[in-house]
Amino acid sequence: MIRVDAALFAAAQAGDPVALDRMLRELQPDIRRYARRQCHRTTAIEDVVQEALIVLYRRLGTVRDPLAIAGWILRVVTRLCMLPVLALIRGAEELTERHEAAYFAQVPKDDLRIDLVRALESLPDMYREVILLRDMEQLTIGEAAHRLRITREACKSRIHRGRALLREYLQDYASRGGKK
């Protein structure tokens, strides 16, 4: 388990470069150990260690308690190890989006409008409202959440689910050749 001396931690947070350097050097083996456990690719371990040290350097002021640093570093390392996986997922999503874009580019605009209206009408009210506010009225997440009297997290969740339902409806509709 990572243990950081409270005095060293306080000095590093206060901006003492010697204390910060010492703390980063002391934490590096623990960060490497976390990275070995979390990363699926051994080639990414050293990059993750370096990135985690950079994040620690930049965000040290946000950590309030030296006892919390172990959990915080573990979360940082875990997220950094997930970045290559997320990049692969995003790449697959982009390929799907390009395929969909190629199909929709061939459909006349009036037909697309009708399809979109039907897709929006098929949504439950809670998803339709947030989609209209966010995508049609172009409100920010915070503004849409405020208007609907829900949290930002709930707003984001509804947007994500609503868009997924729209995409599913339009894909099904397109696979049937535009017939109800």
PDB file of C-alpha atoms in Angstrom:
ATOM      1  CA  MET A   1       0.000   0.000   0.000  1.00  0.00           C
ATOM      2  CA  ILE A   2       1.157   3.492  -0.801  1.00  0.00           C
ATOM      3  CA  ARG A   3       2.111   5.603   2.189  1.00  0.00           C
ATOM      4  CA  VAL A   4       3.185   9.193   1.844  1.00  0.00           C
ATOM      5  CA  ASP A   5       4.777  11.116   4.662  1.00  0.00           C
ATOM      6  CA  ALA A   6       2.380  13.906   5.669  1.00  0.00           C
ATOM      7  CA  ALA A   7       5.153  16.509   5.943  1.00  0.00           C
ATOM      8  CA  LEU A   8       6.560  15.570   2.538  1.00  0.00           C
ATOM      9  CA  PHE A   9       3.041  15.679   1.056  1.00  0.00           C
ATOM     10  CA  ALA A  10       2.353  19.121   2.549  1.00  0.00           C
ATOM     11  CA  ALA A  11       5.683  20.486   1.318  1.00  0.00           C
ATOM     12  CA  ALA A  12       5.067  19.103  -2.192  1.00  0.00           C
ATOM     13  CA  GLN A  13       1.602  20.644  -2.262  1.00  0.00           C
ATOM     14  CA  ALA A  14       3.064  23.961  -1.106  1.00  0.00           C
ATOM     15  CA  GLY A  15       5.293  23.935  -4.191  1.00  0.00           C
ATOM     16  CA  ASP A  16       8.630  22.777  -2.757  1.00  0.00           C
ATOM     17  CA  PRO A  17      10.380  21.327  -5.861  1.00  0.00           C
ATOM     18  CA  VAL A  18      12.721  19.096  -3.810  1.00  0.00           C
ATOM     19  CA  ALA A  19       9.809  17.596  -1.847  1.00  0.00           C
ATOM     20  CA  LEU A  20       7.787  17.112  -5.013  1.00  0.00           C
ATOM     21  CA  ASP A  21      10.693  15.377  -6.769  1.00  0.00           C
ATOM     22  CA  ARG A  22      11.282  13.109  -3.774  1.00  0.00           C
ATOM     23  CA  MET A  23       7.606  12.224  -3.492  1.00  0.00           C
ATOM     24  CA  LEU A  24       7.316  11.408  -7.210  1.00  0.00           C
ATOM     25  CA  ARG A  25      10.437   9.216  -7.009  1.00  0.00           C
ATOM     26  CA  GLU A  26       9.076   7.382  -3.966  1.00  0.00           C
ATOM     27  CA  LEU A  27       5.688   6.795  -5.600  1.00  0.00           C
ATOM     28  CA  GLN A  28       7.042   5.628  -8.964  1.00  0.00           C
ATOM     29  CA  PRO A  29       7.584   1.949  -7.949  1.00  0.00           C
ATOM     30  CA  ASP A  30       4.050   1.736  -6.523  1.00  0.00           C
ATOM     31  CA  ILE A  31       2.596   3.326  -9.643  1.00  0.00           C
ATOM     32  CA  ARG A  32       4.547   0.836 -11.782  1.00  0.00           C
ATOM     33  CA  ARG A  33       3.192  -2.045  -9.662  1.00  0.00           C
ATOM     34  CA  TYR A  34      -0.382  -0.765 -10.124  1.00  0.00           C
ATOM     35  CA  ALA A  35       0.199  -0.382 -13.873  1.00  0.00           C
ATOM     36  CA  ARG A  36       1.494  -3.957 -14.167  1.00  0.00           C
ATOM     37  CA  ARG A  37      -1.707  -5.220 -12.551  1.00  0.00           C
ATOM     38  CA  GLN A  38      -4.112  -2.971 -14.460  1.00  0.00           C
ATOM     39  CA  CYS A  39      -2.707  -2.726 -17.996  1.00  0.00           C
ATOM     40  CA  HIS A  40      -3.421  -5.530 -20.412  1.00  0.00           C
ATOM     41  CA  ARG A  41      -0.538  -4.592 -22.695  1.00  0.00           C
ATOM     42  CA  THR A  42       2.933  -4.765 -21.189  1.00  0.00           C
ATOM     43  CA  THR A  43       4.166  -2.261 -23.770  1.00  0.00           C
ATOM     44  CA  ALA A  44       1.912   0.400 -22.258  1.00  0.00           C
ATOM     45  CA  ILE A  45       3.177   0.108 -18.672  1.00  0.00           C
ATOM     46  CA  GLU A  46       6.024   2.631 -18.892  1.00  0.00           C
ATOM     47  CA  ASP A  47       3.829   5.129 -20.752  1.00  0.00           C
ATOM     48  CA  VAL A  48       1.122   4.762 -18.109  1.00  0.00           C
ATOM     49  CA  VAL A  49       3.676   5.271 -15.315  1.00  0.00           C
ATOM     50  CA  GLN A  50       4.947   8.465 -16.933  1.00  0.00           C
ATOM     51  CA  GLU A  51       1.442   9.781 -17.614  1.00  0.00           C
ATOM     52  CA  ALA A  52       0.370   8.980 -14.045  1.00  0.00           C
ATOM     53  CA  LEU A  53       3.371  10.877 -12.681  1.00  0.00           C
ATOM     54  CA  ILE A  54       2.453  13.846 -14.872  1.00  0.00           C
ATOM     55  CA  VAL A  55      -1.158  13.735 -13.663  1.00  0.00           C
ATOM     56  CA  LEU A  56       0.048  13.486 -10.064  1.00  0.00           C
ATOM     57  CA  TYR A  57       2.380  16.449 -10.601  1.00  0.00           C
ATOM     58  CA  ARG A  58      -0.373  18.581 -12.139  1.00  0.00           C
ATOM     59  CA  ARG A  59      -3.211  17.580  -9.812  1.00  0.00           C
ATOM     60  CA  LEU A  60      -1.447  17.163  -6.489  1.00  0.00           C
ATOM     61  CA  GLY A  61      -3.159  20.277  -5.177  1.00  0.00           C
ATOM     62  CA  THR A  62      -6.587  18.625  -5.540  1.00  0.00           C
ATOM     63  CA  VAL A  63      -5.727  15.752  -3.178  1.00  0.00           C
ATOM     64  CA  ARG A  64      -6.764  16.790   0.316  1.00  0.00           C
ATOM     65  CA  ASP A  65      -5.395  13.954   2.407  1.00  0.00           C
ATOM     66  CA  PRO A  66      -2.139  12.014   1.981  1.00  0.00           C
ATOM     67  CA  LEU A  67      -4.017   8.861   3.007  1.00  0.00           C
ATOM     68  CA  ALA A  68      -6.319   9.231  -0.003  1.00  0.00           C
ATOM     69  CA  ILE A  69      -3.477   9.342  -2.501  1.00  0.00           C
ATOM     70  CA  ALA A  70      -3.283   5.538  -2.907  1.00  0.00           C
ATOM     71  CA  GLY A  71      -6.878   5.220  -4.090  1.00  0.00           C
ATOM     72  CA  TRP A  72      -6.570   8.316  -6.232  1.00  0.00           C
ATOM     73  CA  ILE A  73      -3.428   7.025  -7.977  1.00  0.00           C
ATOM     74  CA  LEU A  74      -5.051   3.620  -8.512  1.00  0.00           C
ATOM     75  CA  ARG A  75      -8.015   5.290 -10.259  1.00  0.00           C
ATOM     76  CA  VAL A  76      -5.674   7.392 -12.418  1.00  0.00           C
ATOM     77  CA  VAL A  77      -3.640   4.326 -13.449  1.00  0.00           C
ATOM     78  CA  THR A  78      -6.785   2.305 -14.159  1.00  0.00           C
ATOM     79  CA  ARG A  79      -8.161   5.045 -16.400  1.00  0.00           C
ATOM     80  CA  LEU A  80      -4.855   5.460 -18.205  1.00  0.00           C
ATOM     81  CA  CYS A  81      -4.700   1.718 -18.843  1.00  0.00           C
ATOM     82  CA  MET A  82      -8.198   1.864 -20.355  1.00  0.00           C
ATOM     83  CA  LEU A  83      -7.323   4.562 -22.911  1.00  0.00           C
ATOM     84  CA  PRO A  84      -6.116   2.143 -25.639  1.00  0.00           C
ATOM     85  CA  VAL A  85      -9.293   0.062 -25.235  1.00  0.00           C
ATOM     86  CA  LEU A  86     -11.456   3.176 -25.461  1.00  0.00           C
ATOM     87  CA  ALA A  87      -9.594   4.253 -28.606  1.00  0.00           C
ATOM     88  CA  LEU A  88     -10.397   0.895 -30.239  1.00  0.00           C
ATOM     89  CA  ILE A  89     -14.070   1.226 -29.295  1.00  0.00           C
ATOM     90  CA  ARG A  90     -14.218   4.774 -30.676  1.00  0.00           C
ATOM     91  CA  GLY A  91     -12.551   3.589 -33.891  1.00  0.00           C
ATOM     92  CA  ALA A  92     -15.197   0.890 -34.339  1.00  0.00           C
ATOM     93  CA  GLU A  93     -17.937   3.462 -33.676  1.00  0.00           C
ATOM     94  CA  GLU A  94     -16.444   5.771 -36.323  1.00  0.00           C
ATOM     95  CA  LEU A  95     -16.533   2.963 -38.903  1.00  0.00           C
ATOM     96  CA  THR A  96     -20.202   2.344 -38.104  1.00  0.00           C
ATOM     97  CA  GLU A  97     -20.943   6.068 -38.327  1.00  0.00           C
ATOM     98  CA  ARG A  98     -19.247   6.290 -41.743  1.00  0.00           C
ATOM     99  CA  HIS A  99     -21.342   3.382 -43.016  1.00  0.00           C
ATOM    100  CA  GLU A 100     -24.521   5.021 -41.712  1.00  0.00           C
ATOM    101  CA  ALA A 101     -23.492   8.371 -43.207  1.00  0.00           C
ATOM    102  CA  ALA A 102     -22.956   6.763 -46.617  1.00  0.00           C
ATOM    103  CA  TYR A 103     -26.470   5.288 -46.497  1.00  0.00           C
ATOM    104  CA  PHE A 104     -28.157   8.489 -45.308  1.00  0.00           C
ATOM    105  CA  ALA A 105     -26.330  10.556 -47.942  1.00  0.00           C
ATOM    106  CA  GLN A 106     -28.274   8.627 -50.608  1.00  0.00           C
ATOM    107  CA  VAL A 107     -31.710   9.216 -49.028  1.00  0.00           C
ATOM    108  CA  PRO A 108     -33.628  12.340 -50.145  1.00  0.00           C
ATOM    109  CA  LYS A 109     -33.729  15.077 -47.462  1.00  0.00           C
ATOM    110  CA  ASP A 110     -37.521  15.123 -47.213  1.00  0.00           C
ATOM    111  CA  ASP A 111     -37.528  11.394 -46.517  1.00  0.00           C
ATOM    112  CA  LEU A 112     -34.856  11.882 -43.848  1.00  0.00           C
ATOM    113  CA  ARG A 113     -36.966  14.550 -42.134  1.00  0.00           C
ATOM    114  CA  ILE A 114     -39.992  12.276 -42.087  1.00  0.00           C
ATOM    115  CA  ASP A 115     -37.870   9.405 -40.782  1.00  0.00           C
ATOM    116  CA  LEU A 116     -36.406  11.590 -38.064  1.00  0.00           C
ATOM    117  CA  VAL A 117     -39.811  12.868 -36.975  1.00  0.00           C
ATOM    118  CA  ARG A 118     -41.102   9.281 -36.780  1.00  0.00           C
ATOM    119  CA  ALA A 119     -38.030   8.254 -34.803  1.00  0.00           C
ATOM    120  CA  LEU A 120     -38.509  11.153 -32.364  1.00  0.00           C
ATOM    121  CA  GLU A 121     -42.194  10.304 -31.986  1.00  0.00           C
ATOM    122  CA  SER A 122     -41.243   6.720 -31.127  1.00  0.00           C
ATOM    123  CA  LEU A 123     -39.179   7.860 -28.120  1.00  0.00           C
ATOM    124  CA  PRO A 124     -40.605   7.871 -24.598  1.00  0.00           C
ATOM    125  CA  ASP A 125     -41.291  11.434 -23.401  1.00  0.00           C
ATOM    126  CA  MET A 126     -38.347  11.564 -20.992  1.00  0.00           C
ATOM    127  CA  TYR A 127     -35.877  10.857 -23.830  1.00  0.00           C
ATOM    128  CA  ARG A 128     -37.648  12.947 -26.475  1.00  0.00           C
ATOM    129  CA  GLU A 129     -37.636  16.055 -24.256  1.00  0.00           C
ATOM    130  CA  VAL A 130     -33.919  15.921 -23.533  1.00  0.00           C
ATOM    131  CA  ILE A 131     -33.016  15.143 -27.172  1.00  0.00           C
ATOM    132  CA  LEU A 132     -35.060  18.084 -28.406  1.00  0.00           C
ATOM    133  CA  LEU A 133     -33.546  20.448 -25.845  1.00  0.00           C
ATOM    134  CA  ARG A 134     -29.974  19.322 -26.416  1.00  0.00           C
ATOM    135  CA  ASP A 135     -29.866  18.574 -30.143  1.00  0.00           C
ATOM    136  CA  MET A 136     -32.597  20.765 -31.609  1.00  0.00           C
ATOM    137  CA  GLU A 137     -32.530  23.801 -29.299  1.00  0.00           C
ATOM    138  CA  GLN A 138     -28.791  23.299 -28.713  1.00  0.00           C
ATOM    139  CA  LEU A 139     -28.910  23.872 -24.964  1.00  0.00           C
ATOM    140  CA  THR A 140     -25.917  22.840 -22.884  1.00  0.00           C
ATOM    141  CA  ILE A 141     -26.197  19.799 -20.627  1.00  0.00           C
ATOM    142  CA  GLY A 142     -26.525  22.091 -17.619  1.00  0.00           C
ATOM    143  CA  GLU A 143     -29.250  24.202 -19.234  1.00  0.00           C
ATOM    144  CA  ALA A 144     -31.233  21.149 -20.338  1.00  0.00           C
ATOM    145  CA  ALA A 145     -30.896  19.583 -16.880  1.00  0.00           C
ATOM    146  CA  HIS A 146     -32.047  22.817 -15.240  1.00  0.00           C
ATOM    147  CA  ARG A 147     -35.044  23.144 -17.537  1.00  0.00           C
ATOM    148  CA  LEU A 148     -36.067  19.509 -16.904  1.00  0.00           C
ATOM    149  CA  ARG A 149     -35.303  19.791 -13.171  1.00  0.00           C
ATOM    150  CA  ILE A 150     -32.980  16.791 -13.200  1.00  0.00           C
ATOM    151  CA  THR A 151     -29.301  16.325 -12.400  1.00  0.00           C
ATOM    152  CA  ARG A 152     -26.601  16.742 -15.034  1.00  0.00           C
ATOM    153  CA  GLU A 153     -25.812  13.041 -14.724  1.00  0.00           C
ATOM    154  CA  ALA A 154     -29.439  12.065 -15.345  1.00  0.00           C
ATOM    155  CA  CYS A 155     -29.505  14.442 -18.319  1.00  0.00           C
ATOM    156  CA  LYS A 156     -26.383  12.871 -19.807  1.00  0.00           C
ATOM    157  CA  SER A 157     -27.798   9.403 -19.257  1.00  0.00           C
ATOM    158  CA  ARG A 158     -31.084  10.295 -20.945  1.00  0.00           C
ATOM    159  CA  ILE A 159     -29.273  11.879 -23.900  1.00  0.00           C
ATOM    160  CA  HIS A 160     -27.134   8.789 -24.340  1.00  0.00           C
ATOM    161  CA  ARG A 161     -30.091   6.402 -24.076  1.00  0.00           C
ATOM    162  CA  GLY A 162     -32.308   8.590 -26.275  1.00  0.00           C
ATOM    163  CA  ARG A 163     -29.691   8.797 -29.025  1.00  0.00           C
ATOM    164  CA  ALA A 164     -29.172   5.046 -28.846  1.00  0.00           C
ATOM    165  CA  LEU A 165     -32.932   4.503 -29.253  1.00  0.00           C
ATOM    166  CA  LEU A 166     -33.020   6.928 -32.184  1.00  0.00           C
ATOM    167  CA  ARG A 167     -30.088   5.185 -33.836  1.00  0.00           C
ATOM    168  CA  GLU A 168     -31.731   1.797 -33.310  1.00  0.00           C
ATOM    169  CA  TYR A 169     -35.032   3.011 -34.755  1.00  0.00           C
ATOM    170  CA  LEU A 170     -33.368   4.562 -37.810  1.00  0.00           C
ATOM    171  CA  GLN A 171     -31.199   1.491 -38.435  1.00  0.00           C
ATOM    172  CA  ASP A 172     -34.244  -0.795 -38.227  1.00  0.00           C
ATOM    173  CA  TYR A 173     -36.169   1.569 -40.456  1.00  0.00           C
ATOM    174  CA  ALA A 174     -33.337   1.675 -43.011  1.00  0.00           C
ATOM    175  CA  SER A 175     -32.968  -2.128 -42.987  1.00  0.00           C
ATOM    176  CA  ARG A 176     -36.683  -2.441 -43.846  1.00  0.00           C
ATOM    177  CA  GLY A 177     -36.106  -0.174 -46.823  1.00  0.00           C
ATOM    178  CA  GLY A 178     -37.860   2.836 -45.305  1.00  0.00           C
ATOM    179  CA  LYS A 179     -41.146   1.037 -44.707  1.00  0.00           C
ATOM    180  CA  LYS A 180     -43.006   1.192 -41.413  1.00  0.00           C
TER     181      LYS A 180
END
